[in-house]
Coordinates of C-alpha atoms in Angstrom, one line a residue:
Chain A
M1 CA 0.1 0.2 -0.1
A2 CA 3.1 2.3 0.7
R3 CA 3.9 2.7 -2.8
T4 CA 0.2 3.3 -4.7
P5 CA -1.5 6.5 -3.4
G6 CA -5.5 6.6 -2.7
E7 CA -7.2 7.6 -5.8
W8 CA -8.9 10.4 -3.9
L9 CA -5.0 12.3 -4.3
R10 CA -5.2 12.4 -8.0
G11 CA -6.0 15.9 -7.6
D12 CA -8.3 15.6 -10.9
G13 CA -11.8 16.0 -9.5
P14 CA -13.7 19.5 -9.8
D15 CA -12.2 22.7 -9.0
S16 CA -9.1 20.5 -7.6
D17 CA -6.6 23.2 -8.0
I18 CA -8.1 24.5 -4.6
V19 CA -10.2 21.6 -3.1
M20 CA -7.9 18.8 -2.5
S21 CA -10.9 16.6 -1.3
S22 CA -14.3 15.7 -0.1
R23 CA -15.3 13.6 2.6
I24 CA -18.1 12.3 4.5
R25 CA -18.2 10.1 7.1
L26 CA -20.9 8.3 9.1
A27 CA -21.2 7.5 13.0
R28 CA -23.2 4.6 13.3
N29 CA -23.8 2.1 16.2
L30 CA -25.4 -1.6 17.3
S31 CA -28.5 -0.8 19.7
D32 CA -27.5 -4.1 21.4
Y33 CA -23.9 -2.5 22.5
P34 CA -23.0 0.1 25.1
F35 CA -20.6 2.4 23.5
R36 CA -17.2 2.8 24.4
I37 CA -16.6 4.4 27.0
R38 CA -19.1 1.0 29.1
S39 CA -18.6 -1.7 26.5
S40 CA -16.3 -4.2 27.8
E41 CA -13.3 -6.0 25.6
K42 CA -15.8 -9.3 25.3
D43 CA -18.7 -6.1 23.7
R44 CA -15.7 -4.7 21.1
V45 CA -14.9 -8.8 20.7
E46 CA -18.3 -9.3 19.6
I47 CA -19.1 -6.6 17.7
E48 CA -16.4 -6.7 15.8
R49 CA -17.4 -9.8 14.5
L50 CA -20.6 -8.5 13.6
I51 CA -19.6 -5.7 12.2
Q52 CA -16.2 -7.6 10.0
D53 CA -19.7 -10.5 8.7
A54 CA -21.5 -7.3 7.5
V55 CA -18.9 -5.9 5.8
F56 CA -17.5 -9.2 3.5
H57 CA -21.3 -9.9 3.7
H58 CA -21.6 -7.6 0.3
P59 CA -19.0 -6.5 -1.6
L60 CA -18.5 -2.7 -1.1
Q61 CA -17.0 -2.4 -4.0
G62 CA -13.9 -5.0 -5.5
E63 CA -11.2 -6.1 -2.6
I64 CA -11.3 -5.0 0.6
L65 CA -8.2 -4.6 3.1
Y66 CA -9.5 -6.0 6.4
L67 CA -7.2 -4.7 8.8
D68 CA -6.8 -5.8 12.7
V69 CA -5.6 -2.1 14.4
E70 CA -4.6 -3.9 17.6
E71 CA -2.2 -6.3 16.0
L72 CA -0.7 -3.2 13.7
D73 CA 2.9 -1.9 15.0
E74 CA 2.9 2.1 15.6
L75 CA 4.5 2.3 12.7
D76 CA 1.5 0.9 10.7
R77 CA -1.2 2.7 12.3
Q78 CA 0.8 6.3 11.9
F79 CA 0.5 5.1 8.4
L80 CA -2.7 5.2 8.2
V81 CA -3.5 8.1 9.9
E82 CA -1.4 10.0 7.4
R83 CA -3.2 8.6 4.4
H84 CA -6.1 9.6 6.5
L85 CA -7.6 6.0 7.0
I86 CA -8.3 5.9 10.3
S87 CA -8.3 8.7 13.1
K88 CA -5.0 9.8 15.4
E89 CA -7.4 8.5 17.7
H90 CA -8.4 4.9 16.7
A91 CA -4.6 4.6 16.4
E92 CA -3.8 5.5 20.0
L93 CA -6.9 3.7 21.7
D94 CA -7.0 0.5 23.3
G95 CA -8.9 -2.9 22.6
T96 CA -10.0 -4.7 19.5
R97 CA -10.8 -2.6 16.7
A98 CA -10.3 -2.5 12.8
V99 CA -10.2 -0.5 9.9
A100 CA -11.7 -1.7 6.2
I101 CA -10.2 -0.3 2.9
C102 CA -11.7 -0.5 -0.4
S103 CA -12.8 1.2 -3.8
Q104 CA -8.4 2.6 -3.9
E105 CA -9.2 3.9 -0.2
Q106 CA -12.2 5.8 -1.0
I107 CA -13.9 4.2 0.9
S108 CA -12.9 3.4 4.6
L109 CA -14.8 1.9 7.8
M110 CA -13.5 2.2 11.5
V111 CA -14.3 -0.8 13.7
N112 CA -14.5 0.4 17.5
E113 CA -13.4 4.0 17.6
E114 CA -15.3 5.9 19.7
D115 CA -18.3 4.6 18.2
H116 CA -18.8 1.7 16.8
L117 CA -19.0 1.9 13.3
R118 CA -17.6 5.0 11.2
I119 CA -18.0 5.1 7.6
Q120 CA -15.9 7.4 5.2
V121 CA -15.6 8.0 1.5
M122 CA -13.7 10.3 -0.1
R123 CA -13.5 11.7 -3.2
S124 CA -11.0 14.0 -5.1
G125 CA -11.6 17.3 -5.5
L126 CA -15.5 18.5 -5.2
D127 CA -17.7 16.0 -5.1
L128 CA -20.3 15.8 -2.5
R129 CA -23.2 14.9 -4.5
N130 CA -21.0 11.7 -5.9
A131 CA -19.5 10.3 -2.2
W132 CA -23.2 11.0 -0.6
E133 CA -24.3 8.6 -2.8
E134 CA -21.3 6.3 -1.9
I135 CA -21.5 6.2 1.7
N136 CA -25.4 6.0 1.6
R137 CA -25.1 3.0 -0.9
V138 CA -22.4 1.5 1.5
D139 CA -24.7 2.3 4.8
D140 CA -27.7 0.2 3.4
L141 CA -25.6 -2.5 2.4
I142 CA -24.2 -2.6 5.7
E143 CA -27.2 -2.0 7.5
E144 CA -28.7 -5.1 6.1
R145 CA -26.9 -7.3 8.4
L146 CA -27.1 -5.1 11.7
T147 CA -29.5 -3.9 13.8
Y148 CA -28.0 -0.1 13.8
A149 CA -29.2 1.7 17.0
F150 CA -32.0 4.9 16.1
N151 CA -35.1 5.8 17.3
P152 CA -37.3 8.5 15.3
T153 CA -37.2 11.6 17.3
L154 CA -33.4 11.6 17.8
G155 CA -32.1 10.0 15.2
Y156 CA -29.4 7.8 14.8
L157 CA -27.8 7.5 18.1
T158 CA -24.4 8.4 18.9
A159 CA -21.6 8.4 21.8
C160 CA -21.8 12.1 22.0
P161 CA -24.4 14.2 21.3
T162 CA -22.6 16.1 18.9
N163 CA -23.0 13.6 15.9
V164 CA -26.4 12.4 16.7
G165 CA -29.3 12.4 14.3
T166 CA -27.7 11.8 11.0
G167 CA -23.9 11.5 12.3
M168 CA -22.6 12.8 9.4
R169 CA -19.7 14.7 9.2
V170 CA -19.6 16.5 5.8
S171 CA -16.2 18.4 5.0
V172 CA -13.9 20.0 2.5
M173 CA -10.1 19.8 2.3
L174 CA -9.0 22.8 0.8
H175 CA -5.9 24.6 -0.3
L176 CA -5.6 28.4 0.5
P177 CA -2.3 29.8 0.1
A178 CA -2.6 32.9 -1.7
L179 CA -5.3 33.8 1.1
G180 CA -3.2 32.6 3.8
M181 CA -0.6 34.9 2.0
N182 CA -1.9 37.7 2.0
R183 CA -3.8 37.3 6.0
E184 CA -7.6 37.3 4.1
I185 CA -8.3 34.0 5.7
E186 CA -10.0 35.2 8.6
K187 CA -11.5 37.9 7.0
V188 CA -13.7 34.9 4.3
F189 CA -14.8 33.2 7.1
R190 CA -15.8 35.6 9.2
S191 CA -18.0 37.4 6.5
R192 CA -19.8 34.3 5.6
Q193 CA -23.5 33.9 6.7
K194 CA -23.6 30.6 7.0
I195 CA -23.1 29.6 11.3
N196 CA -21.8 26.4 12.3
L197 CA -19.2 25.2 10.2
A198 CA -15.9 24.1 11.4
V199 CA -12.6 24.8 10.4
R200 CA -9.9 22.3 11.2
G201 CA -6.4 21.5 10.0
F202 CA -4.9 18.7 7.4
F203 CA -5.5 15.6 9.8
G204 CA -8.5 16.7 11.2
E205 CA -10.0 17.3 14.5
G206 CA -6.8 18.6 17.1
T207 CA -4.7 20.1 14.0
K208 CA -3.2 22.9 12.7
S209 CA -3.9 24.3 9.2
M210 CA -0.3 23.7 8.4
G211 CA 0.3 23.4 4.8
D212 CA -1.9 26.3 4.1
F213 CA -4.6 23.7 4.2
Y214 CA -8.1 23.9 6.1
Q215 CA -10.8 21.6 6.5
I216 CA -14.4 23.3 6.3
S217 CA -17.3 20.9 8.2
N218 CA -20.5 21.3 9.0
Q219 CA -21.1 20.9 13.3
I220 CA -25.0 20.3 13.2
T221 CA -26.0 16.8 12.6
L222 CA -29.9 16.9 14.4
G223 CA -32.5 19.0 12.7
R224 CA -31.3 19.0 9.0
S225 CA -31.2 15.8 6.8
E226 CA -28.1 14.6 5.1
E227 CA -28.7 16.5 1.7
E228 CA -29.3 19.9 3.9
L229 CA -26.2 19.4 5.5
I230 CA -24.1 18.9 2.1
K231 CA -26.1 21.5 0.6
N232 CA -24.9 24.3 3.8
V233 CA -21.0 23.5 3.4
G234 CA -21.6 22.7 -0.4
D235 CA -22.8 26.2 -0.5
V236 CA -20.5 28.0 1.4
I237 CA -17.2 26.9 -1.4
P238 CA -17.6 28.4 -4.4
V239 CA -17.7 31.8 -2.5
I240 CA -14.4 31.0 -0.5
L241 CA -12.8 29.4 -4.2
E242 CA -13.6 32.7 -5.6
Y243 CA -11.6 34.7 -3.0
E244 CA -9.0 31.9 -3.4
R245 CA -8.6 32.5 -7.1
D246 CA -9.0 36.4 -7.0
A247 CA -6.4 36.1 -4.3
R248 CA -3.5 34.4 -6.8
E249 CA -5.1 36.1 -9.7
N250 CA -4.0 39.1 -7.5
L251 CA -0.7 37.9 -6.4
R252 CA 0.1 37.1 -10.0
Q253 CA -0.7 40.4 -11.2
E254 CA 1.2 42.7 -8.3
S255 CA 4.0 40.8 -7.5
L256 CA 4.9 38.1 -9.9
E257 CA 8.6 38.4 -9.8
T258 CA 8.3 38.2 -5.8
L259 CA 5.8 34.9 -6.1
H260 CA 7.6 33.3 -9.0
D261 CA 11.2 33.6 -6.3
K262 CA 9.3 32.1 -3.6
V263 CA 8.0 29.3 -5.7
S264 CA 11.0 28.6 -7.3
R265 CA 13.5 28.5 -3.9
A266 CA 10.6 25.8 -2.4
Y267 CA 11.1 23.6 -5.4
A268 CA 14.5 24.4 -5.2
I269 CA 15.3 23.2 -1.6
L270 CA 13.2 20.4 -2.2
Q271 CA 14.8 19.0 -4.5
K272 CA 18.4 19.8 -3.0
A273 CA 17.9 20.0 0.4
Q274 CA 20.0 16.6 2.6
T275 CA 17.6 17.1 6.3
I276 CA 14.6 18.6 6.2
S277 CA 11.9 18.1 8.8
S278 CA 8.0 17.1 8.0
E279 CA 6.3 20.9 8.7
E280 CA 9.1 23.0 7.0
T281 CA 8.4 20.3 3.9
M282 CA 4.6 20.7 4.2
H283 CA 5.3 24.3 3.9
L284 CA 7.5 24.1 0.9
L285 CA 5.2 21.6 -0.8
S286 CA 2.2 24.6 -0.3
N287 CA 3.7 26.6 -2.3
V288 CA 5.4 24.9 -5.1
R289 CA 1.5 23.3 -5.4
M290 CA 0.1 26.6 -6.3
G291 CA 3.2 27.8 -8.3
V292 CA 2.2 24.8 -10.0
N293 CA -1.2 25.7 -10.4
L294 CA -0.5 29.1 -11.7
G295 CA 1.8 28.0 -14.3
L296 CA 5.3 28.9 -12.8
I297 CA 6.5 25.4 -12.5
E298 CA 6.1 23.5 -15.1
D299 CA 7.4 19.6 -15.0
L300 CA 5.3 18.7 -12.1
Q301 CA 2.0 17.8 -11.8
I302 CA -1.0 18.3 -9.1
P303 CA -1.5 14.7 -8.3
R304 CA 2.5 13.9 -7.8
I305 CA 2.6 17.0 -5.0
N306 CA -0.6 15.9 -3.6
E307 CA 0.8 12.4 -3.2
L308 CA 3.7 13.5 -2.0
F309 CA 2.3 15.8 1.0
I310 CA 1.4 12.6 2.0
Y311 CA 4.9 10.6 1.3
T312 CA 7.0 13.4 3.5
Q313 CA 5.0 12.2 6.5
P314 CA 6.7 10.1 8.9
A315 CA 5.7 6.9 8.6
H316 CA 5.7 6.9 5.0
L317 CA 8.9 8.1 5.1
Q318 CA 10.4 5.4 6.7
K319 CA 8.0 2.7 4.9
L320 CA 10.1 3.8 1.8
R321 CA 12.8 4.4 2.8
G322 CA 13.7 3.3 6.2
S323 CA 14.8 6.6 6.8
E324 CA 14.9 8.3 10.4
M325 CA 12.1 11.4 10.6
D326 CA 13.3 14.1 10.0
T327 CA 15.4 13.3 6.6
V328 CA 14.3 13.9 3.5
D329 CA 16.1 11.9 0.7
R330 CA 14.3 13.4 -2.1
N331 CA 13.6 12.6 -5.9
I332 CA 11.3 14.6 -6.6
Chain B
M1 CA 3.0 25.4 22.7
K2 CA 1.5 25.1 26.4
C3 CA -2.6 24.5 26.7
Q4 CA -4.2 27.7 27.5
M5 CA -6.0 26.1 30.1
C6 CA -3.9 23.9 32.3
G7 CA -0.4 24.7 30.8
R8 CA 0.7 20.7 29.7
P9 CA 1.9 20.7 26.3
A10 CA -0.7 21.3 23.6
T11 CA -0.9 18.5 21.3
E12 CA -4.6 20.1 20.2
H13 CA -5.0 22.6 18.1
V14 CA -8.8 24.1 17.4
T15 CA -9.8 26.9 15.4
E16 CA -13.3 27.7 16.1
I17 CA -16.1 29.7 13.0
Q18 CA -19.3 31.3 14.9
Q19 CA -21.6 33.8 13.1
G20 CA -20.4 37.7 14.1
Q21 CA -17.2 36.3 15.6
A22 CA -13.8 36.2 15.3
A23 CA -11.6 33.0 14.3
L24 CA -11.1 31.7 17.6
E25 CA -7.5 29.7 18.0
L26 CA -7.3 27.5 21.0
H27 CA -4.1 25.3 21.9
L28 CA -5.2 22.6 24.1
C29 CA -3.5 19.1 25.8
D30 CA -5.7 16.1 24.5
K31 CA -7.8 16.0 27.6
H32 CA -9.0 19.5 27.7
L33 CA -10.1 18.9 23.9
R34 CA -12.3 16.4 25.3
K35 CA -13.2 18.6 27.7
Y36 CA -14.0 21.9 25.4
S37 CA -15.5 19.4 23.0
A38 CA -17.9 18.8 25.3
E39 CA -18.4 21.7 26.9
A40 CA -17.3 25.2 25.6
D41 CA -18.1 23.3 22.7
L42 CA -21.4 23.5 23.1
V43 CA -22.6 25.3 25.5
P44 CA -21.9 29.0 26.0
E45 CA -20.4 28.2 29.8
S46 CA -19.0 25.2 30.9
S47 CA -22.2 23.0 32.9
L48 CA -18.5 23.7 35.5
E49 CA -19.3 27.2 35.4
T50 CA -22.2 27.4 35.7
M51 CA -21.9 24.8 38.9
L52 CA -19.4 27.3 40.3
A53 CA -21.5 30.3 40.2
T54 CA -24.5 28.7 41.9
P55 CA -24.9 28.9 45.9
P56 CA -23.9 25.8 47.5
E57 CA -27.1 24.4 48.8
L58 CA -28.1 23.8 45.2
I59 CA -24.9 22.2 44.2
T60 CA -25.8 19.8 46.2
E61 CA -29.5 19.0 44.0
W62 CA -26.9 19.2 41.3
D63 CA -24.7 17.1 42.4
L64 CA -27.5 14.1 42.9
A65 CA -28.8 15.1 39.8
L66 CA -25.6 13.8 38.4
Q67 CA -25.5 10.7 40.3
K68 CA -28.4 9.6 38.0
T69 CA -27.5 6.1 36.5
C70 CA -28.2 4.5 33.2
S71 CA -30.7 1.1 34.4
L72 CA -28.9 -0.5 31.3
C73 CA -25.3 0.4 31.3
G74 CA -24.4 1.6 34.9
A75 CA -23.4 5.0 33.2
A76 CA -23.5 8.4 35.2
L77 CA -24.3 11.5 34.3
K78 CA -21.4 12.6 35.8
D79 CA -19.0 10.3 33.8
F80 CA -20.7 11.9 30.7
Q81 CA -19.8 15.3 32.1
D82 CA -16.5 14.4 32.6
Q83 CA -15.9 12.6 29.5
G84 CA -18.4 13.9 26.8
R85 CA -19.6 11.2 25.7
L86 CA -22.4 8.5 26.8
G87 CA -22.9 4.9 28.4
C88 CA -24.9 3.2 25.5
P89 CA -27.8 4.4 23.7
R90 CA -30.6 4.2 26.4
D91 CA -29.1 6.8 27.4
Y92 CA -31.3 8.7 25.3
V93 CA -34.0 7.3 26.7
E94 CA -33.1 7.2 30.7
F95 CA -31.4 10.8 30.6
E96 CA -33.4 11.9 28.2
G97 CA -34.9 15.8 29.9
E98 CA -31.3 16.3 31.0
L99 CA -29.5 16.1 26.9
E100 CA -33.0 17.6 25.7
D101 CA -31.5 20.9 26.6
L102 CA -28.0 20.0 25.5
L103 CA -29.0 19.3 22.0
L104 CA -31.2 22.5 21.5
K105 CA -27.7 24.0 22.1
V106 CA -25.6 22.4 20.2
H107 CA -27.6 21.4 17.0
G108 CA -30.9 24.0 17.8
A109 CA -33.0 21.8 17.3
N110 CA -34.4 18.1 19.5
Q111 CA -35.6 16.2 16.4
H112 CA -34.5 14.3 13.6
V113 CA -34.8 15.2 10.4
G114 CA -33.0 12.6 7.6
K115 CA -32.3 9.4 6.7
A116 CA -33.6 6.3 8.7
P117 CA -32.8 2.2 8.0
K118 CA -34.4 0.6 6.3
R119 CA -35.3 -2.6 7.8
S120 CA -38.5 -2.0 9.7
W121 CA -36.7 -0.6 12.9
I122 CA -38.0 -1.1 16.3
D123 CA -37.5 1.8 18.9
L124 CA -35.4 0.6 22.4
G125 CA -38.2 0.6 24.9
A126 CA -40.6 -1.6 22.2
R127 CA -37.2 -3.9 21.7
E128 CA -37.0 -4.7 25.4
E129 CA -40.8 -5.0 25.8
L130 CA -40.7 -7.2 22.7
L131 CA -37.9 -9.7 24.1
R132 CA -39.9 -9.6 27.5
L133 CA -43.2 -10.6 26.0
Q134 CA -40.9 -13.7 23.7
R135 CA -39.8 -15.0 26.4
D136 CA -43.3 -14.7 28.6
M137 CA -45.1 -16.9 25.8
Q138 CA -42.6 -19.3 25.8
H139 CA -43.1 -19.6 29.6
A140 CA -46.8 -19.6 28.5
I141 CA -46.5 -22.4 26.1
T142 CA -44.5 -24.4 28.4
S143 CA -47.3 -24.5 30.9
E144 CA -49.8 -25.0 27.8
D145 CA -51.6 -22.2 28.9
Y146 CA -52.2 -21.4 25.9
E147 CA -55.1 -19.2 25.6
R148 CA -52.5 -16.8 27.4
A149 CA -49.5 -17.2 25.2
S150 CA -51.8 -16.2 21.8
R151 CA -53.0 -13.3 23.5
I152 CA -49.0 -12.5 23.9
R153 CA -48.5 -13.6 20.5
D154 CA -51.2 -10.6 19.1
R155 CA -49.8 -8.3 21.4
I156 CA -46.0 -8.9 20.1
R157 CA -47.7 -8.2 16.4
E158 CA -49.1 -5.3 17.4
I159 CA -45.8 -3.8 18.4
E160 CA -44.3 -5.0 15.1
S161 CA -46.4 -4.3 12.3
P162 CA -46.9 -0.7 12.8
R163 CA -43.2 -0.5 12.4
N164 CA -43.4 -2.8 9.6
A165 CA -45.8 -0.2 8.3
E166 CA -43.9 2.9 8.2
T167 CA -40.6 1.7 6.5

């Protein structure tokens, strides 16, 4: 898996100059078992068995890679986190838990994370509609074999009330280097009419916004239908895209030389540096990505850069080259 | 960077955007991120702050309320306050009153709109009653009280069929 990038990294989805990916996640629980804080290991084993059974019963989409996360060593877990296939929490928890991955990493299902089951679908670019159709289908298939905790008043019941109802988190990951550069970022978000959107970093909850990546998602999950929630997030995006594109165009017109220099330096450092930290790499890759988008760098493609964001993360480097965490010996 | 609540290393970073307010950037350790998510994120004041602002005699009432536990899994409301997580699906029934306010604050709603599971679904309360009825029916059959068994069977059908009609 280390050698092939996930499909969602391909960078050819709609608006993929700015939109890295679209992601939808559904939280589901089995009705006859307690949530995590009150479940015994025995419960977790049974839950895992039931869900694994449901996952394999209907071929969800081609081959399914099913991994026992408890058995994996730390490096492998970190690897999966870097790939956005499991959450940091899932890597760090104890006890029986698993992840099922299929469709070239576009679908992943976590078993026994905060909720019994968390289904995730990721797509390249802005593609929430397709992501929703896919995850809806997967949810229905799995549900044929399981009884979800649900009541008509509160919807799908989840371990945390912040997820109750639809159990759905819709997020879009945006690359906003130009807005980051001219410090317009906060203004943009503040000016939005829509309320209750959360902004997070590259690796989701609890991470900083590194490399000019911003993840926008809904905060409300109850009282609005799934389609409405998707629309709420989806409606905000085009405006932000316009801001970023305008900002990029301004930069190109007003400070092309500075920009070109910045981007070229970033590219050069990445190619030649012997030792470099992951953080700096993210930052430089972000500049290079913008450079490619603006046509300032011609011998590099977006999909490759997208991959590099992942490949230059610590666990990936160790797997690909057996090298230390902070050193990079690169071939772009 | 240090956690803004306790000074331990901050491993979690959150930027929250709400209408009409500046983006709020927080740096927290993972314990305080959980607390923040459970309390401050969702309710304007943390319940802890509310509690501390309350006169001593009322605190006891609050303490008592926190002792309330779920009859199925044993989780206490206090556990929820500490960890931001519930114990089992039934907690939503047993702590209905207490959770209602929270849900209204977080989501601005207390009624689900949207998808429901496709198969015929039975709510938690009815499900338990069903199990009990099935056991009773079994018992009635074993003791050859067929009239009673038949009444119980009718009752079971009654519970199951409206759900089937809905989906």
